[in-house]
mmCIF file of N, CA and C in Angstrom:
data_model
loop_
_atom_site.group_PDB
_atom_site.id
_atom_site.type_symbol
_atom_site.label_atom_id
_atom_site.label_comp_id
_atom_site.label_asym_id
_atom_site.label_seq_id
_atom_site.Cartn_x
_atom_site.Cartn_y
_atom_site.Cartn_z
ATOM 1 N N MET A 430 3.113 0.562 19.719
ATOM 2 C CA MET A 430 2.357 1.785 19.937
ATOM 3 C C MET A 430 2.545 2.712 18.733
ATOM 4 N N ARG A 431 1.464 3.282 18.281
ATOM 5 C CA ARG A 431 1.501 4.145 17.111
ATOM 6 C C ARG A 431 1.980 5.543 17.459
ATOM 7 N N ASP A 432 2.784 6.097 16.583
ATOM 8 C CA ASP A 432 3.289 7.458 16.733
ATOM 9 C C ASP A 432 2.159 8.430 16.365
ATOM 10 N N PRO A 433 1.697 9.262 17.314
ATOM 11 C CA PRO A 433 0.578 10.169 17.021
ATOM 12 C C PRO A 433 0.901 11.171 15.907
ATOM 13 N N GLU A 434 2.153 11.578 15.806
ATOM 14 C CA GLU A 434 2.537 12.514 14.733
ATOM 15 C C GLU A 434 2.443 11.850 13.366
ATOM 16 N N LEU A 435 2.831 10.576 13.304
ATOM 17 C CA LEU A 435 2.751 9.829 12.051
ATOM 18 C C LEU A 435 1.290 9.637 11.648
ATOM 19 N N THR A 436 0.443 9.349 12.624
ATOM 20 C CA THR A 436 -0.990 9.196 12.362
ATOM 21 C C THR A 436 -1.586 10.514 11.865
ATOM 22 N N LYS A 437 -1.184 11.611 12.471
ATOM 23 C CA LYS A 437 -1.657 12.938 12.054
ATOM 24 C C LYS A 437 -1.216 13.242 10.618
ATOM 25 N N ARG A 438 0.037 12.889 10.312
ATOM 26 C CA ARG A 438 0.569 13.117 8.965
ATOM 27 C C ARG A 438 -0.181 12.258 7.935
ATOM 28 N N ALA A 439 -0.481 10.999 8.291
ATOM 29 C CA ALA A 439 -1.223 10.120 7.387
ATOM 30 C C ALA A 439 -2.612 10.692 7.095
ATOM 31 N N LYS A 440 -3.243 11.222 8.129
ATOM 32 C CA LYS A 440 -4.574 11.823 7.952
ATOM 33 C C LYS A 440 -4.490 13.021 7.009
ATOM 34 N N ALA A 441 -3.464 13.849 7.173
ATOM 35 C CA ALA A 441 -3.271 15.003 6.284
ATOM 36 C C ALA A 441 -3.025 14.538 4.849
ATOM 37 N N MET A 442 -2.257 13.470 4.694
ATOM 38 C CA MET A 442 -1.972 12.947 3.358
ATOM 39 C C MET A 442 -3.240 12.404 2.696
ATOM 40 N N ARG A 443 -4.149 11.829 3.487
ATOM 41 C CA ARG A 443 -5.417 11.342 2.933
ATOM 42 C C ARG A 443 -6.269 12.494 2.414
ATOM 43 N N SER A 444 -6.151 13.656 3.042
ATOM 44 C CA SER A 444 -6.980 14.793 2.624
ATOM 45 C C SER A 444 -6.402 15.536 1.418
ATOM 46 N N GLU A 445 -5.154 15.249 1.060
ATOM 47 C CA GLU A 445 -4.533 15.915 -0.098
ATOM 48 C C GLU A 445 -3.799 14.903 -0.972
ATOM 49 N N PRO A 446 -4.527 13.930 -1.549
ATOM 50 C CA PRO A 446 -3.864 12.910 -2.355
ATOM 51 C C PRO A 446 -3.405 13.454 -3.707
ATOM 52 N N SER A 447 -2.404 12.795 -4.260
ATOM 53 C CA SER A 447 -1.957 13.136 -5.613
ATOM 54 C C SER A 447 -2.969 12.553 -6.610
ATOM 55 N N GLU A 448 -2.909 12.995 -7.842
ATOM 56 C CA GLU A 448 -3.834 12.490 -8.871
ATOM 57 C C GLU A 448 -3.689 10.971 -9.055
ATOM 58 N N PRO A 449 -2.464 10.425 -9.121
ATOM 59 C CA PRO A 449 -2.356 8.964 -9.240
ATOM 60 C C PRO A 449 -2.956 8.238 -8.027
ATOM 61 N N GLU A 450 -2.794 8.786 -6.822
ATOM 62 C CA GLU A 450 -3.382 8.170 -5.630
ATOM 63 C C GLU A 450 -4.912 8.195 -5.701
ATOM 64 N N ILE A 451 -5.469 9.291 -6.190
ATOM 65 C CA ILE A 451 -6.928 9.390 -6.338
ATOM 66 C C ILE A 451 -7.426 8.311 -7.288
ATOM 67 N N ARG A 452 -6.770 8.181 -8.436
ATOM 68 C CA ARG A 452 -7.203 7.183 -9.428
ATOM 69 C C ARG A 452 -7.114 5.763 -8.876
ATOM 70 N N MET A 453 -6.005 5.474 -8.181
ATOM 71 C CA MET A 453 -5.833 4.136 -7.627
ATOM 72 C C MET A 453 -6.863 3.889 -6.528
ATOM 73 N N TRP A 454 -7.086 4.883 -5.667
ATOM 74 C CA TRP A 454 -8.031 4.719 -4.567
ATOM 75 C C TRP A 454 -9.444 4.463 -5.090
ATOM 76 N N LEU A 455 -9.828 5.137 -6.166
ATOM 77 C CA LEU A 455 -11.160 4.916 -6.734
ATOM 78 C C LEU A 455 -11.324 3.475 -7.217
ATOM 79 N N ALA A 456 -10.226 2.848 -7.641
ATOM 80 C CA ALA A 456 -10.279 1.455 -8.091
ATOM 81 C C ALA A 456 -10.255 0.471 -6.922
ATOM 82 N N LEU A 457 -9.638 0.864 -5.793
ATOM 83 C CA LEU A 457 -9.438 -0.066 -4.686
ATOM 84 C C LEU A 457 -10.450 0.064 -3.548
ATOM 85 N N ARG A 458 -10.997 1.245 -3.343
ATOM 86 C CA ARG A 458 -11.811 1.506 -2.152
ATOM 87 C C ARG A 458 -13.103 0.694 -2.131
ATOM 88 N N ALA A 459 -13.642 0.561 -0.946
ATOM 89 C CA ALA A 459 -14.952 -0.084 -0.728
ATOM 90 C C ALA A 459 -14.994 -1.510 -1.285
ATOM 91 N N LYS A 460 -13.894 -2.230 -1.164
ATOM 92 C CA LYS A 460 -13.792 -3.629 -1.619
ATOM 93 C C LYS A 460 -14.122 -3.783 -3.101
ATOM 94 N N ARG A 461 -13.869 -2.733 -3.896
ATOM 95 C CA ARG A 461 -14.165 -2.790 -5.324
ATOM 96 C C ARG A 461 -13.207 -3.693 -6.085
ATOM 97 N N PHE A 462 -12.050 -3.940 -5.516
ATOM 98 C CA PHE A 462 -11.041 -4.720 -6.221
ATOM 99 C C PHE A 462 -10.972 -6.123 -5.622
ATOM 100 N N GLY A 463 -11.655 -7.043 -6.249
ATOM 101 C CA GLY A 463 -11.622 -8.439 -5.820
ATOM 102 C C GLY A 463 -12.158 -8.683 -4.420
ATOM 103 N N GLY A 464 -12.964 -7.771 -3.911
ATOM 104 C CA GLY A 464 -13.513 -7.936 -2.577
ATOM 105 C C GLY A 464 -12.509 -7.714 -1.460
ATOM 106 N N VAL A 465 -11.331 -7.191 -1.797
ATOM 107 C CA VAL A 465 -10.278 -6.961 -0.804
ATOM 108 C C VAL A 465 -10.453 -5.569 -0.202
ATOM 109 N N LYS A 466 -10.385 -5.496 1.125
ATOM 110 C CA LYS A 466 -10.521 -4.204 1.808
ATOM 111 C C LYS A 466 -9.145 -3.544 1.919
ATOM 112 N N PHE A 467 -8.993 -2.413 1.244
ATOM 113 C CA PHE A 467 -7.764 -1.628 1.311
ATOM 114 C C PHE A 467 -7.991 -0.382 2.160
ATOM 115 N N ARG A 468 -6.962 0.051 2.806
ATOM 116 C CA ARG A 468 -6.943 1.345 3.498
ATOM 117 C C ARG A 468 -5.911 2.202 2.798
ATOM 118 N N ASN A 469 -6.163 3.504 2.775
ATOM 119 C CA ASN A 469 -5.166 4.376 2.152
ATOM 120 C C ASN A 469 -4.428 5.188 3.208
ATOM 121 N N GLN A 470 -3.157 5.481 2.892
ATOM 122 C CA GLN A 470 -2.251 6.200 3.798
ATOM 123 C C GLN A 470 -2.285 5.562 5.185
ATOM 124 N N LYS A 471 -1.921 4.299 5.224
ATOM 125 C CA LYS A 471 -1.949 3.499 6.462
ATOM 126 C C LYS A 471 -0.589 3.505 7.143
ATOM 127 N N VAL A 472 -0.595 3.722 8.440
ATOM 128 C CA VAL A 472 0.631 3.677 9.233
ATOM 129 C C VAL A 472 0.945 2.220 9.545
ATOM 130 N N ILE A 473 2.150 1.801 9.165
ATOM 131 C CA ILE A 473 2.656 0.467 9.505
ATOM 132 C C ILE A 473 4.055 0.687 10.061
ATOM 133 N N GLY A 474 4.202 0.503 11.354
ATOM 134 C CA GLY A 474 5.499 0.755 11.997
ATOM 135 C C GLY A 474 5.882 2.216 11.824
ATOM 136 N N PRO A 475 7.111 2.478 11.365
ATOM 137 C CA PRO A 475 7.559 3.858 11.195
ATOM 138 C C PRO A 475 7.217 4.449 9.823
ATOM 139 N N TYR A 476 6.392 3.749 9.051
ATOM 140 C CA TYR A 476 6.106 4.167 7.677
ATOM 141 C C TYR A 476 4.628 4.440 7.452
ATOM 142 N N ILE A 477 4.361 5.267 6.448
ATOM 143 C CA ILE A 477 3.005 5.469 5.953
ATOM 144 C C ILE A 477 3.002 4.884 4.552
ATOM 145 N N VAL A 478 2.164 3.873 4.325
ATOM 146 C CA VAL A 478 2.093 3.262 3.003
ATOM 147 C C VAL A 478 0.891 3.811 2.261
ATOM 148 N N ASP A 479 0.975 3.805 0.941
ATOM 149 C CA ASP A 479 -0.113 4.376 0.141
ATOM 150 C C ASP A 479 -1.412 3.589 0.321
ATOM 151 N N PHE A 480 -1.346 2.260 0.138
ATOM 152 C CA PHE A 480 -2.532 1.421 0.270
ATOM 153 C C PHE A 480 -2.124 0.114 0.928
ATOM 154 N N ALA A 481 -2.953 -0.378 1.835
ATOM 155 C CA ALA A 481 -2.634 -1.633 2.513
ATOM 156 C C ALA A 481 -3.897 -2.434 2.750
ATOM 157 N N SER A 482 -3.741 -3.735 2.612
ATOM 158 C CA SER A 482 -4.793 -4.690 2.926
ATOM 159 C C SER A 482 -4.256 -5.616 4.010
ATOM 160 N N ARG A 483 -5.081 -5.960 4.977
ATOM 161 C CA ARG A 483 -4.667 -6.882 6.046
ATOM 162 C C ARG A 483 -4.970 -8.327 5.686
ATOM 163 N N ASP A 484 -5.947 -8.556 4.804
ATOM 164 C CA ASP A 484 -6.286 -9.922 4.449
ATOM 165 C C ASP A 484 -6.710 -9.985 2.995
ATOM 166 N N PRO A 485 -5.788 -10.306 2.108
ATOM 167 C CA PRO A 485 -4.416 -10.735 2.330
ATOM 168 C C PRO A 485 -3.509 -9.555 2.677
ATOM 169 N N MET A 486 -2.356 -9.868 3.223
ATOM 170 C CA MET A 486 -1.405 -8.845 3.679
ATOM 171 C C MET A 486 -0.635 -8.317 2.465
ATOM 172 N N LEU A 487 -1.092 -7.174 1.960
ATOM 173 C CA LEU A 487 -0.535 -6.606 0.742
ATOM 174 C C LEU A 487 -0.410 -5.100 0.887
ATOM 175 N N VAL A 488 0.723 -4.563 0.460
ATOM 176 C CA VAL A 488 0.946 -3.121 0.421
ATOM 177 C C VAL A 488 1.139 -2.729 -1.036
ATOM 178 N N VAL A 489 0.448 -1.668 -1.452
ATOM 179 C CA VAL A 489 0.603 -1.122 -2.793
ATOM 180 C C VAL A 489 1.180 0.274 -2.640
ATOM 181 N N GLU A 490 2.346 0.479 -3.244
ATOM 182 C CA GLU A 490 3.012 1.780 -3.187
ATOM 183 C C GLU A 490 3.012 2.399 -4.575
ATOM 184 N N ILE A 491 2.729 3.690 -4.631
ATOM 185 C CA ILE A 491 2.803 4.442 -5.870
ATOM 186 C C ILE A 491 3.941 5.427 -5.710
ATOM 187 N N ASP A 492 4.988 5.207 -6.481
ATOM 188 C CA ASP A 492 6.202 6.000 -6.348
ATOM 189 C C ASP A 492 6.206 7.169 -7.322
ATOM 190 N N GLY A 493 6.279 8.358 -6.760
ATOM 191 C CA GLY A 493 6.358 9.569 -7.570
ATOM 192 C C GLY A 493 7.798 9.930 -7.860
ATOM 193 N N ASP A 494 7.991 11.129 -8.371
ATOM 194 C CA ASP A 494 9.325 11.601 -8.737
ATOM 195 C C ASP A 494 10.266 11.659 -7.544
ATOM 196 N N THR A 495 9.726 11.824 -6.343
ATOM 197 C CA THR A 495 10.574 11.919 -5.150
ATOM 198 C C THR A 495 11.284 10.601 -4.858
ATOM 199 N N HIS A 496 10.851 9.515 -5.470
ATOM 200 C CA HIS A 496 11.481 8.219 -5.230
ATOM 201 C C HIS A 496 12.691 7.984 -6.130
ATOM 202 N N ALA A 497 12.893 8.837 -7.121
ATOM 203 C CA ALA A 497 14.076 8.697 -7.979
ATOM 204 C C ALA A 497 15.325 8.856 -7.117
ATOM 205 N N GLY A 498 16.222 7.911 -7.240
ATOM 206 C CA GLY A 498 17.451 7.969 -6.456
ATOM 207 C C GLY A 498 17.301 7.505 -5.019
ATOM 208 N N ARG A 499 16.150 6.968 -4.669
ATOM 209 C CA ARG A 499 15.903 6.505 -3.290
ATOM 210 C C ARG A 499 15.789 4.990 -3.234
ATOM 211 N N THR A 500 16.496 4.308 -4.102
ATOM 212 C CA THR A 500 16.383 2.846 -4.169
ATOM 213 C C THR A 500 16.739 2.188 -2.845
ATOM 214 N N HIS A 501 17.778 2.673 -2.194
ATOM 215 C CA HIS A 501 18.209 2.091 -0.926
ATOM 216 C C HIS A 501 17.123 2.254 0.144
ATOM 217 N N GLU A 502 16.568 3.456 0.248
ATOM 218 C CA GLU A 502 15.517 3.711 1.245
ATOM 219 C C GLU A 502 14.266 2.893 0.956
ATOM 220 N N ASP A 503 13.888 2.810 -0.335
ATOM 221 C CA ASP A 503 12.703 2.031 -0.705
ATOM 222 C C ASP A 503 12.914 0.545 -0.417
ATOM 223 N N ALA A 504 14.128 0.046 -0.656
ATOM 224 C CA ALA A 504 14.436 -1.361 -0.374
ATOM 225 C C ALA A 504 14.364 -1.628 1.128
ATOM 226 N N LYS A 505 14.879 -0.701 1.924
ATOM 227 C CA LYS A 505 14.837 -0.848 3.384
ATOM 228 C C LYS A 505 13.381 -0.865 3.868
ATOM 229 N N ARG A 506 12.588 0.026 3.321
ATOM 230 C CA ARG A 506 11.165 0.114 3.665
ATOM 231 C C ARG A 506 10.448 -1.194 3.290
ATOM 232 N N SER A 507 10.715 -1.684 2.088
ATOM 233 C CA SER A 507 10.092 -2.937 1.636
ATOM 234 C C SER A 507 10.503 -4.106 2.530
ATOM 235 N N ARG A 508 11.775 -4.162 2.911
ATOM 236 C CA ARG A 508 12.242 -5.241 3.797
ATOM 237 C C ARG A 508 11.493 -5.199 5.136
ATOM 238 N N PHE A 509 11.320 -3.995 5.685
ATOM 239 C CA PHE A 509 10.589 -3.860 6.949
ATOM 240 C C PHE A 509 9.157 -4.369 6.778
ATOM 241 N N LEU A 510 8.480 -3.919 5.730
ATOM 242 C CA LEU A 510 7.080 -4.311 5.505
ATOM 243 C C LEU A 510 6.968 -5.818 5.287
ATOM 244 N N GLU A 511 7.914 -6.389 4.546
ATOM 245 C CA GLU A 511 7.909 -7.831 4.317
ATOM 246 C C GLU A 511 8.144 -8.583 5.623
ATOM 247 N N ALA A 512 8.981 -8.040 6.497
ATOM 248 C CA ALA A 512 9.220 -8.663 7.802
ATOM 249 C C ALA A 512 7.950 -8.635 8.665
ATOM 250 N N GLN A 513 7.057 -7.706 8.377
ATOM 251 C CA GLN A 513 5.775 -7.631 9.086
ATOM 252 C C GLN A 513 4.743 -8.569 8.461
ATOM 253 N N GLY A 514 5.126 -9.236 7.369
ATOM 254 C CA GLY A 514 4.236 -10.188 6.719
ATOM 255 C C GLY A 514 3.550 -9.690 5.470
ATOM 256 N N TYR A 515 3.859 -8.474 5.035
ATOM 257 C CA TYR A 515 3.215 -7.905 3.848
ATOM 258 C C TYR A 515 3.994 -8.241 2.582
ATOM 259 N N ARG A 516 3.281 -8.432 1.495
ATOM 260 C CA ARG A 516 3.892 -8.444 0.166
ATOM 261 C C ARG A 516 3.798 -7.001 -0.317
ATOM 262 N N VAL A 517 4.859 -6.497 -0.919
ATOM 263 C CA VAL A 517 4.897 -5.110 -1.384
ATOM 264 C C VAL A 517 4.921 -5.090 -2.910
ATOM 265 N N VAL A 518 4.003 -4.318 -3.494
ATOM 266 C CA VAL A 518 3.941 -4.139 -4.941
ATOM 267 C C VAL A 518 4.074 -2.649 -5.205
ATOM 268 N N ARG A 519 5.000 -2.289 -6.094
ATOM 269 C CA ARG A 519 5.256 -0.873 -6.391
ATOM 270 C C ARG A 519 4.915 -0.543 -7.840
ATOM 271 N N PHE A 520 4.337 0.641 -8.009
ATOM 272 C CA PHE A 520 4.059 1.188 -9.329
ATOM 273 C C PHE A 520 4.535 2.637 -9.337
ATOM 274 N N THR A 521 4.755 3.172 -10.504
ATOM 275 C CA THR A 521 5.120 4.594 -10.600
ATOM 276 C C THR A 521 3.861 5.417 -10.857
ATOM 277 N N ASN A 522 3.980 6.717 -10.609
ATOM 278 C CA ASN A 522 2.870 7.624 -10.943
ATOM 279 C C ASN A 522 2.502 7.472 -12.411
ATOM 280 N N ALA A 523 3.526 7.398 -13.263
ATOM 281 C CA ALA A 523 3.286 7.278 -14.712
ATOM 282 C C ALA A 523 2.520 5.996 -15.032
ATOM 283 N N ASP A 524 2.859 4.887 -14.366
ATOM 284 C CA ASP A 524 2.121 3.634 -14.579
ATOM 285 C C ASP A 524 0.634 3.840 -14.332
ATOM 286 N N VAL A 525 0.309 4.459 -13.211
ATOM 287 C CA VAL A 525 -1.091 4.646 -12.820
ATOM 288 C C VAL A 525 -1.794 5.615 -13.768
ATOM 289 N N MET A 526 -1.119 6.701 -14.118
ATOM 290 C CA MET A 526 -1.742 7.716 -14.965
ATOM 291 C C MET A 526 -1.917 7.256 -16.419
ATOM 292 N N GLU A 527 -0.963 6.467 -16.909
ATOM 293 C CA GLU A 527 -0.979 6.103 -18.334
ATOM 294 C C GLU A 527 -1.516 4.697 -18.598
ATOM 295 N N ASN A 528 -1.548 3.850 -17.572
ATOM 296 C CA ASN A 528 -1.955 2.468 -17.806
ATOM 297 C C ASN A 528 -2.589 1.860 -16.557
ATOM 298 N N LEU A 529 -3.627 2.477 -16.059
ATOM 299 C CA LEU A 529 -4.281 1.993 -14.847
ATOM 300 C C LEU A 529 -4.790 0.560 -15.020
ATOM 301 N N GLU A 530 -5.310 0.244 -16.188
ATOM 302 C CA GLU A 530 -5.809 -1.110 -16.435
ATOM 303 C C GLU A 530 -4.679 -2.135 -16.297
ATOM 304 N N GLY A 531 -3.508 -1.811 -16.823
ATOM 305 C CA GLY A 531 -2.353 -2.695 -16.699
ATOM 306 C C GLY A 531 -1.893 -2.824 -15.256
ATOM 307 N N VAL A 532 -1.932 -1.718 -14.513
ATOM 308 C CA VAL A 532 -1.573 -1.729 -13.092
ATOM 309 C C VAL A 532 -2.516 -2.667 -12.333
ATOM 310 N N LEU A 533 -3.805 -2.550 -12.601
ATOM 311 C CA LEU A 533 -4.790 -3.390 -11.905
ATOM 312 C C LEU A 533 -4.645 -4.854 -12.301
ATOM 313 N N THR A 534 -4.286 -5.116 -13.555
ATOM 314 C CA THR A 534 -4.046 -6.493 -13.992
ATOM 315 C C THR A 534 -2.838 -7.077 -13.255
ATOM 316 N N THR A 535 -1.778 -6.285 -13.120
ATOM 317 C CA THR A 535 -0.589 -6.721 -12.387
ATOM 318 C C THR A 535 -0.933 -6.970 -10.925
ATOM 319 N N LEU A 536 -1.719 -6.082 -10.348
ATOM 320 C CA LEU A 536 -2.131 -6.227 -8.958
ATOM 321 C C LEU A 536 -2.998 -7.480 -8.774
ATOM 322 N N GLU A 537 -3.868 -7.729 -9.723
ATOM 323 C CA GLU A 537 -4.701 -8.929 -9.685
ATOM 324 C C GLU A 537 -3.825 -10.189 -9.720
ATOM 325 N N SER A 538 -2.785 -10.167 -10.533
ATOM 326 C CA SER A 538 -1.845 -11.300 -10.594
ATOM 327 C C SER A 538 -1.117 -11.467 -9.265
ATOM 328 N N ALA A 539 -0.729 -10.357 -8.656
ATOM 329 C CA ALA A 539 -0.044 -10.421 -7.360
ATOM 330 C C ALA A 539 -0.952 -11.035 -6.301
ATOM 331 N N LEU A 540 -2.224 -10.702 -6.338
ATOM 332 C CA LEU A 540 -3.177 -11.265 -5.377
ATOM 333 C C LEU A 540 -3.378 -12.761 -5.601
ATOM 334 N N ALA A 541 -3.252 -13.196 -6.861
ATOM 335 C CA ALA A 541 -3.491 -14.601 -7.188
ATOM 336 C C ALA A 541 -2.240 -15.469 -7.032
ATOM 337 N N THR A 542 -1.078 -14.837 -6.820
ATOM 338 C CA THR A 542 0.178 -15.579 -6.737
ATOM 339 C C THR A 542 0.502 -15.929 -5.290
ATOM 340 N N PRO A 543 0.488 -17.214 -4.971
ATOM 341 C CA PRO A 543 0.845 -17.598 -3.601
ATOM 342 C C PRO A 543 2.351 -17.507 -3.399
ATOM 343 N N PRO A 544 2.888 -17.462 -2.246
ATOM 344 C CA PRO A 544 2.123 -17.373 -1.014
ATOM 345 C C PRO A 544 1.895 -15.918 -0.652
ATOM 346 N N LEU A 545 0.672 -15.546 -0.479
ATOM 347 C CA LEU A 545 0.313 -14.220 -0.018
ATOM 348 C C LEU A 545 -0.205 -14.388 1.402
ATOM 349 N N PRO A 546 0.461 -13.795 2.368
ATOM 350 C CA PRO A 546 0.032 -14.000 3.760
ATOM 351 C C PRO A 546 -1.416 -13.566 3.974
ATOM 352 N N THR A 547 -2.107 -14.322 4.782
ATOM 353 C CA THR A 547 -3.486 -13.984 5.148
ATOM 354 C C THR A 547 -3.601 -14.045 6.657
ATOM 355 N N LEU A 548 -4.687 -13.546 7.167
ATOM 356 C CA LEU A 548 -4.941 -13.621 8.608
ATOM 357 C C LEU A 548 -5.703 -14.880 8.927
ATOM 358 N N SER A 549 -5.353 -15.489 10.037
ATOM 359 C CA SER A 549 -6.099 -16.644 10.514
ATOM 360 C C SER A 549 -7.427 -16.151 11.094
ATOM 361 N N PRO A 550 -8.356 -17.039 11.362
ATOM 362 C CA PRO A 550 -9.628 -16.609 11.973
ATOM 363 C C PRO A 550 -9.418 -15.904 13.304
ATOM 364 N N GLU A 551 -8.286 -16.160 13.974
ATOM 365 C CA GLU A 551 -7.999 -15.516 15.254
ATOM 366 C C GLU A 551 -7.395 -14.124 15.064
ATOM 367 N N GLY A 552 -7.201 -13.686 13.808
ATOM 368 C CA GLY A 552 -6.642 -12.370 13.545
ATOM 369 C C GLY A 552 -5.137 -12.336 13.516
ATOM 370 N N GLU A 553 -4.496 -13.510 13.514
ATOM 371 C CA GLU A 553 -3.041 -13.564 13.451
ATOM 372 C C GLU A 553 -2.633 -13.994 12.062
ATOM 373 N N ARG A 554 -1.424 -13.614 11.685
ATOM 374 C CA ARG A 554 -0.904 -13.956 10.378
ATOM 375 C C ARG A 554 -0.720 -15.462 10.270
ATOM 376 N N ALA A 555 -1.282 -16.044 9.207
ATOM 377 C CA ALA A 555 -1.103 -17.484 8.973
ATOM 378 C C ALA A 555 0.268 -17.701 8.357
ATOM 379 N N LYS A 556 0.909 -18.797 8.682
ATOM 380 C CA LYS A 556 2.260 -19.089 8.177
ATOM 381 C C LYS A 556 2.175 -19.838 6.866
#
């Protein structure tokens, strides 16, 4: 069951994105990136992720300055998301702002590198 407060917070975050999130979203939205459907500020369990795709199961996180010194928390978050079947790819704000083309190339490689979980025709994660 989804936490209504978390959903409300995700909606607020979608209405006030950071500049790196705006740039990344413009590249990912509307299946512009390899035909993959991404959602932004998606609630997954107790977390709100920056961008997520269900097929293939991929989370893209853009880490700002607030992530400095939060390696333990970020690792815990990544472990949870991976346990849900997602591959997690992280970039920094600086990566997106200074080298968006390189970020997208890295993301394209991540999408092409197996095994990337996908959904079965029944909507369940394929093993």
